[in-house]
Coordinates of N, CA and C in Angstrom, one line a residue:
M28 N 26.9 12.4 -0.4 CA 25.7 12.8 -1.1 C 24.9 11.6 -1.8
R29 N 23.3 11.8 -1.6 CA 22.4 11.0 -2.6 C 22.1 11.8 -3.6
Y30 N 22.5 11.2 -4.7 CA 21.7 11.5 -5.9 C 21.1 10.4 -7.0
C31 N 20.2 10.7 -7.7 CA 19.3 9.5 -8.5 C 19.0 10.7 -9.9
F32 N 19.2 10.2 -10.7 CA 19.7 10.6 -12.1 C 18.2 11.1 -12.6
D33 N 17.2 10.4 -11.9 CA 16.0 10.2 -12.8 C 14.9 10.2 -11.9
Y34 N 14.5 10.0 -11.0 CA 13.5 9.7 -9.7 C 14.0 9.5 -8.4
A35 N 13.8 10.0 -7.6 CA 13.8 9.4 -5.9 C 13.0 9.4 -5.2
L36 N 12.7 8.2 -4.3 CA 12.1 8.3 -2.9 C 12.6 8.4 -2.0
F37 N 12.3 9.1 -0.9 CA 13.4 9.0 0.4 C 12.3 8.4 1.3
L38 N 12.7 7.2 2.0 CA 11.8 6.7 3.0 C 12.4 7.1 4.5
D39 N 11.6 8.2 5.0 CA 11.6 8.2 6.7 C 10.7 7.1 7.5
N40 N 11.6 6.3 8.0 CA 11.0 5.2 9.0 C 10.9 5.6 10.0
S41 N 9.7 5.8 10.4 CA 9.2 6.1 11.9 C 9.7 4.8 13.2
M42 N 10.2 3.8 12.6 CA 10.5 2.5 13.6 C 12.2 3.1 13.9
P43 N 13.1 2.7 15.1 CA 14.5 2.9 15.0 C 14.8 1.6 14.1
G44 N 16.2 1.8 13.5 CA 16.8 0.9 12.7 C 16.8 1.3 11.3
R45 N 17.7 0.7 10.8 CA 17.9 0.7 9.0 C 16.6 -0.6 8.5
L46 N 16.2 0.0 7.2 CA 15.4 -0.8 6.9 C 16.3 -1.8 5.8
K47 N 16.6 -2.4 6.7 CA 18.0 -3.9 6.0 C 17.5 -4.7 5.4
D48 N 16.5 -5.3 5.7 CA 15.7 -6.4 4.8 C 14.5 -5.9 4.4
G49 N 14.5 -4.3 4.1 CA 13.1 -4.2 3.3 C 12.9 -4.1 1.9
L50 N 11.7 -4.2 1.4 CA 11.8 -4.6 0.0 C 10.3 -3.7 0.4
M51 N 10.3 -2.8 -1.4 CA 9.0 -2.1 -1.8 C 8.5 -2.5 -2.7
A52 N 6.8 -2.4 -3.0 CA 6.8 -3.1 -3.8 C 5.7 -1.8 -4.3
I53 N 5.2 -1.6 -5.4 CA 4.7 -0.7 -6.8 C 3.3 -1.5 -7.0
Y54 N 2.2 -0.7 -6.7 CA 0.9 -1.6 -7.6 C 0.6 -0.6 -8.4
Y55 N 0.2 -1.7 -9.7 CA -0.3 -1.2 -11.0 C -1.8 -0.1 -10.5
Q56 N -1.9 1.1 -11.3 CA -3.1 1.9 -10.8 C -4.7 1.4 -11.5
G57 N -5.2 1.3 -10.8 CA -6.8 0.9 -11.3 C -6.9 -0.6 -11.4
V58 N -6.1 -1.4 -10.6 CA -6.2 -3.1 -10.6 C -6.2 -3.3 -9.6
E59 N -7.3 -4.4 -9.4 CA -7.7 -4.6 -7.8 C -6.6 -6.0 -7.7
E60 N -5.8 -6.0 -6.6 CA -4.7 -7.3 -6.6 C -4.6 -7.4 -4.9
D61 N -4.0 -8.7 -4.8 CA -3.8 -9.0 -3.1 C -2.4 -8.4 -3.1
F62 N -2.5 -7.7 -2.0 CA -1.0 -7.0 -1.8 C 0.2 -7.5 -1.5
R63 N 0.0 -8.6 -0.6 CA 0.9 -9.3 -0.2 C 1.2 -10.2 -1.5
S64 N 0.8 -10.9 -2.7 CA 1.1 -11.6 -3.6 C 2.4 -10.6 -4.3
V65 N 2.0 -9.1 -4.5 CA 3.0 -8.5 -5.2 C 4.5 -8.6 -4.8
F66 N 4.6 -9.0 -3.4 CA 5.8 -8.8 -2.8 C 6.6 -10.5 -3.4
Y67 N 6.0 -11.1 -4.0 CA 6.5 -12.6 -4.4 C 6.9 -12.3 -6.1
D68 N 6.6 -11.1 -6.6 CA 7.1 -10.7 -8.0 C 8.2 -9.9 -8.3
T69 N 9.2 -10.8 -8.4 CA 10.3 -9.7 -8.1 C 11.0 -8.9 -9.4
G70 N 10.0 -8.8 -10.5 CA 9.7 -7.7 -11.5 C 9.2 -6.4 -10.8
R71 N 8.4 -6.6 -9.5 CA 7.8 -5.4 -9.2 C 7.9 -5.1 -7.7
T72 N 9.1 -5.6 -7.4 CA 9.8 -5.4 -6.0 C 11.1 -4.5 -6.3
Y73 N 11.6 -3.7 -5.2 CA 12.5 -3.2 -5.6 C 13.5 -3.3 -4.0
P74 N 14.3 -3.9 -3.6 CA 15.4 -4.4 -2.4 C 15.9 -3.0 -1.7
L75 N 15.8 -2.6 -0.8 CA 16.6 -1.3 -0.1 C 18.0 -1.2 0.0
H76 N 18.1 -2.7 0.8 CA 19.4 -2.8 0.8 C 20.3 -1.7 1.8
S77 N 19.7 -1.8 3.3 CA 20.1 -1.0 3.7 C 19.8 0.7 3.9
R78 N 19.2 1.4 2.9 CA 19.0 2.6 2.3 C 18.0 3.0 2.7
D79 N 18.0 4.7 3.1 CA 16.7 5.0 3.3 C 16.0 5.6 1.8
Y80 N 16.7 5.4 0.7 CA 16.1 6.4 -0.3 C 16.2 4.9 -1.2
I81 N 15.3 5.4 -2.6 CA 15.5 4.3 -3.9 C 15.2 5.0 -5.0
C82 N 16.6 4.9 -6.1 CA 16.2 5.6 -6.8 C 15.7 4.5 -8.3
I83 N 15.0 5.1 -9.1 CA 14.0 4.8 -10.0 C 13.7 5.1 -11.0
K84 N 14.1 4.7 -12.2 CA 13.8 5.5 -13.6 C 12.6 5.7 -13.9
K85 N 11.6 7.1 -14.3 CA 10.6 7.5 -14.7 C 9.7 6.1 -15.3
A86 N 10.8 6.0 -16.6 CA 10.1 4.9 -17.2 C 9.5 3.8 -16.9
E87 N 10.4 3.2 -15.5 CA 10.0 2.1 -14.7 C 8.6 2.4 -13.9
L88 N 8.2 3.6 -13.7 CA 7.3 4.1 -12.7 C 6.4 3.8 -13.8
Y89 N 6.4 4.9 -15.0 CA 5.1 4.6 -15.9 C 4.6 3.2 -16.4
K90 N 5.4 2.4 -16.2 CA 4.5 0.9 -16.5 C 3.4 0.4 -15.5
Y91 N 3.8 1.1 -14.5 CA 2.4 0.9 -13.4 C 1.0 1.6 -13.4
Y92 N 1.4 3.0 -14.4 CA 0.4 3.7 -14.5 C -0.5 3.7 -15.7
S93 N -1.5 4.1 -15.4 CA -2.9 4.2 -16.3 C -3.3 5.4 -16.6
G94 N -3.2 6.6 -16.1 CA -3.5 7.9 -16.0 C -5.2 7.8 -15.4
P95 N -5.8 9.0 -15.1 CA -5.2 10.7 -15.5 C -4.4 10.9 -14.3
A96 N -4.7 10.4 -12.9 CA -4.2 10.7 -11.8 C -2.7 10.5 -12.2
D97 N -1.8 11.2 -11.4 CA -0.4 10.9 -11.6 C 0.2 10.6 -10.1
T98 N -0.5 9.4 -9.3 CA -0.3 9.0 -8.3 C -0.2 7.4 -8.3
L99 N 1.0 7.0 -7.9 CA 1.0 5.4 -7.7 C 0.9 5.3 -6.4
W100 N 0.9 3.7 -6.2 CA 0.5 3.1 -4.4 C 1.7 2.5 -4.2
G101 N 2.5 2.5 -3.3 CA 3.1 2.0 -2.9 C 3.2 1.2 -1.4
V102 N 3.9 0.3 -1.0 CA 4.1 -0.7 0.5 C 5.6 -0.9 0.8
V103 N 6.4 -1.2 1.8 CA 7.1 -1.3 2.0 C 7.2 -2.5 3.1
Y104 N 7.6 -3.7 2.8 CA 7.6 -5.3 3.7 C 8.9 -4.9 4.4
Q105 N 9.2 -5.0 5.7 CA 10.6 -5.1 6.0 C 10.3 -6.7 7.4
K106 N 11.4 -7.5 7.2 CA 11.3 -8.4 7.9 C 11.5 -8.1 9.5
G107 N 10.9 -8.6 10.3 CA 10.9 -8.5 11.7 C 9.4 -7.4 11.9
L108 N 9.1 -6.4 11.1 CA 8.2 -5.1 11.4 C 6.9 -5.9 10.3
G109 N 6.8 -6.4 9.4 CA 5.6 -6.4 8.6 C 5.7 -5.5 7.7
Y110 N 4.6 -4.7 7.3 CA 4.2 -4.2 6.0 C 3.7 -2.9 6.7
S111 N 4.5 -2.0 6.0 CA 3.7 -0.4 6.3 C 2.6 0.0 5.6
Q112 N 2.4 0.9 6.2 CA 0.7 1.4 5.7 C 1.4 2.1 4.1
G113 N 0.3 1.8 3.8 CA 0.3 2.4 1.8 C 0.7 4.0 1.5
F114 N 1.9 4.1 0.6 CA 1.9 5.8 0.6 C 1.5 6.1 -0.8
D115 N 1.4 7.2 -1.0 CA 1.4 7.7 -2.4 C 2.9 7.8 -3.3
I116 N 3.0 7.5 -4.4 CA 3.9 8.1 -5.2 C 3.6 9.0 -6.0
V117 N 3.8 10.3 -5.8 CA 3.5 11.5 -7.1 C 4.5 11.2 -8.3
L118 N 3.9 11.0 -9.1 CA 5.2 11.3 -10.8 C 5.1 12.3 -10.7
S119 N 4.5 13.6 -10.6 CA 4.9 14.8 -11.2 C 5.9 15.3 -10.3
K120 N 6.1 14.8 -9.3 CA 7.2 15.2 -8.7 C 9.0 14.5 -8.9
N121 N 10.1 14.7 -8.8 CA 11.0 14.4 -9.0 C 11.6 13.1 -8.2
I122 N 11.3 14.4 -6.6 CA 11.7 13.6 -5.4 C 10.2 13.5 -4.6
N123 N 10.4 12.1 -3.7 CA 8.9 12.1 -3.1 C 9.8 11.7 -1.9
L124 N 9.4 12.6 -0.4 CA 9.6 11.9 0.8 C 8.4 11.3 1.4
I125 N 8.4 10.1 1.8 CA 7.4 9.2 2.2 C 7.8 9.0 3.9
N126 N 6.7 9.3 4.5 CA 7.2 8.7 5.7 C 6.2 7.8 6.4
L127 N 7.4 6.3 6.5 CA 6.7 5.0 6.5 C 6.2 4.9 8.2
K128 N 4.7 4.6 8.0 CA 4.2 4.3 9.3 C 4.1 2.7 9.2
W129 N 3.9 2.0 10.2 CA 3.6 0.4 10.1 C 2.2 0.2 10.6
E130 N 1.9 -1.0 10.2 CA 0.7 -1.5 10.9 C 1.3 -2.3 11.7
K131 N -0.3 -2.6 12.6 CA -0.2 -3.6 13.5 C 0.2 -5.1 13.3
A132 N 0.4 -5.9 13.6 CA 0.7 -7.1 13.5 C -0.1 -8.0 12.5
D133 N -1.1 -7.7 13.1 CA -2.8 -8.3 12.6 C -3.4 -7.6 11.7
E134 N -2.7 -6.6 11.3 CA -3.4 -5.7 10.2 C -2.9 -5.8 9.2
H135 N -3.4 -5.1 7.3 CA -2.4 -5.0 6.5 C -3.1 -3.7 5.9
P136 N -2.1 -3.1 5.1 CA -2.2 -1.9 4.3 C -3.7 -1.9 3.7
G137 N -4.0 -2.8 3.1 CA -5.1 -2.8 2.4 C -4.9 -1.5 1.2
V138 N -5.7 -1.7 -0.4 CA -5.5 -0.7 -1.2 C -6.4 0.2 -1.0
P139 N -5.9 1.5 -1.3 CA -7.2 2.8 -1.4 C -7.7 2.7 -2.1
E140 N -9.2 2.9 -2.0 CA -10.3 2.8 -3.1 C -10.0 3.4 -4.3
E141 N -9.4 4.7 -4.6 CA -9.4 5.4 -5.5 C -8.3 4.1 -6.9
F142 N -7.7 3.2 -6.3 CA -6.7 2.2 -7.3 C -7.6 0.9 -7.5
M143 N -9.0 1.1 -7.3 CA -9.7 0.2 -7.1 C -10.7 0.0 -8.3
H144 N -10.5 0.3 -9.2 CA -11.7 0.4 -10.3 C -12.0 -0.2 -11.1

């Protein structure tokens, strides 16, 4: 049984196989940044270690938060697959189920307009 004490993200991978080399990155709300450079910041990435879920403390998530919306934005990088499409992380929920979809090799997820204030 999977149990997180504070906050959980469950990742449903649309591609066969585990996210064994996967890294998840969370973006600061309201800050424009190069989406790929975030994956080089070990303080902002979360290794998936062949799991389909990740537990993060809410206090950790709130360091990316600037309000008033309660939604953050994340992307997963999987070696051999590339970058996932961006997904919402809703802070008002204790559990988020995220259906990962993958970009074509020549595309990137891009940051949604609402995060570019």
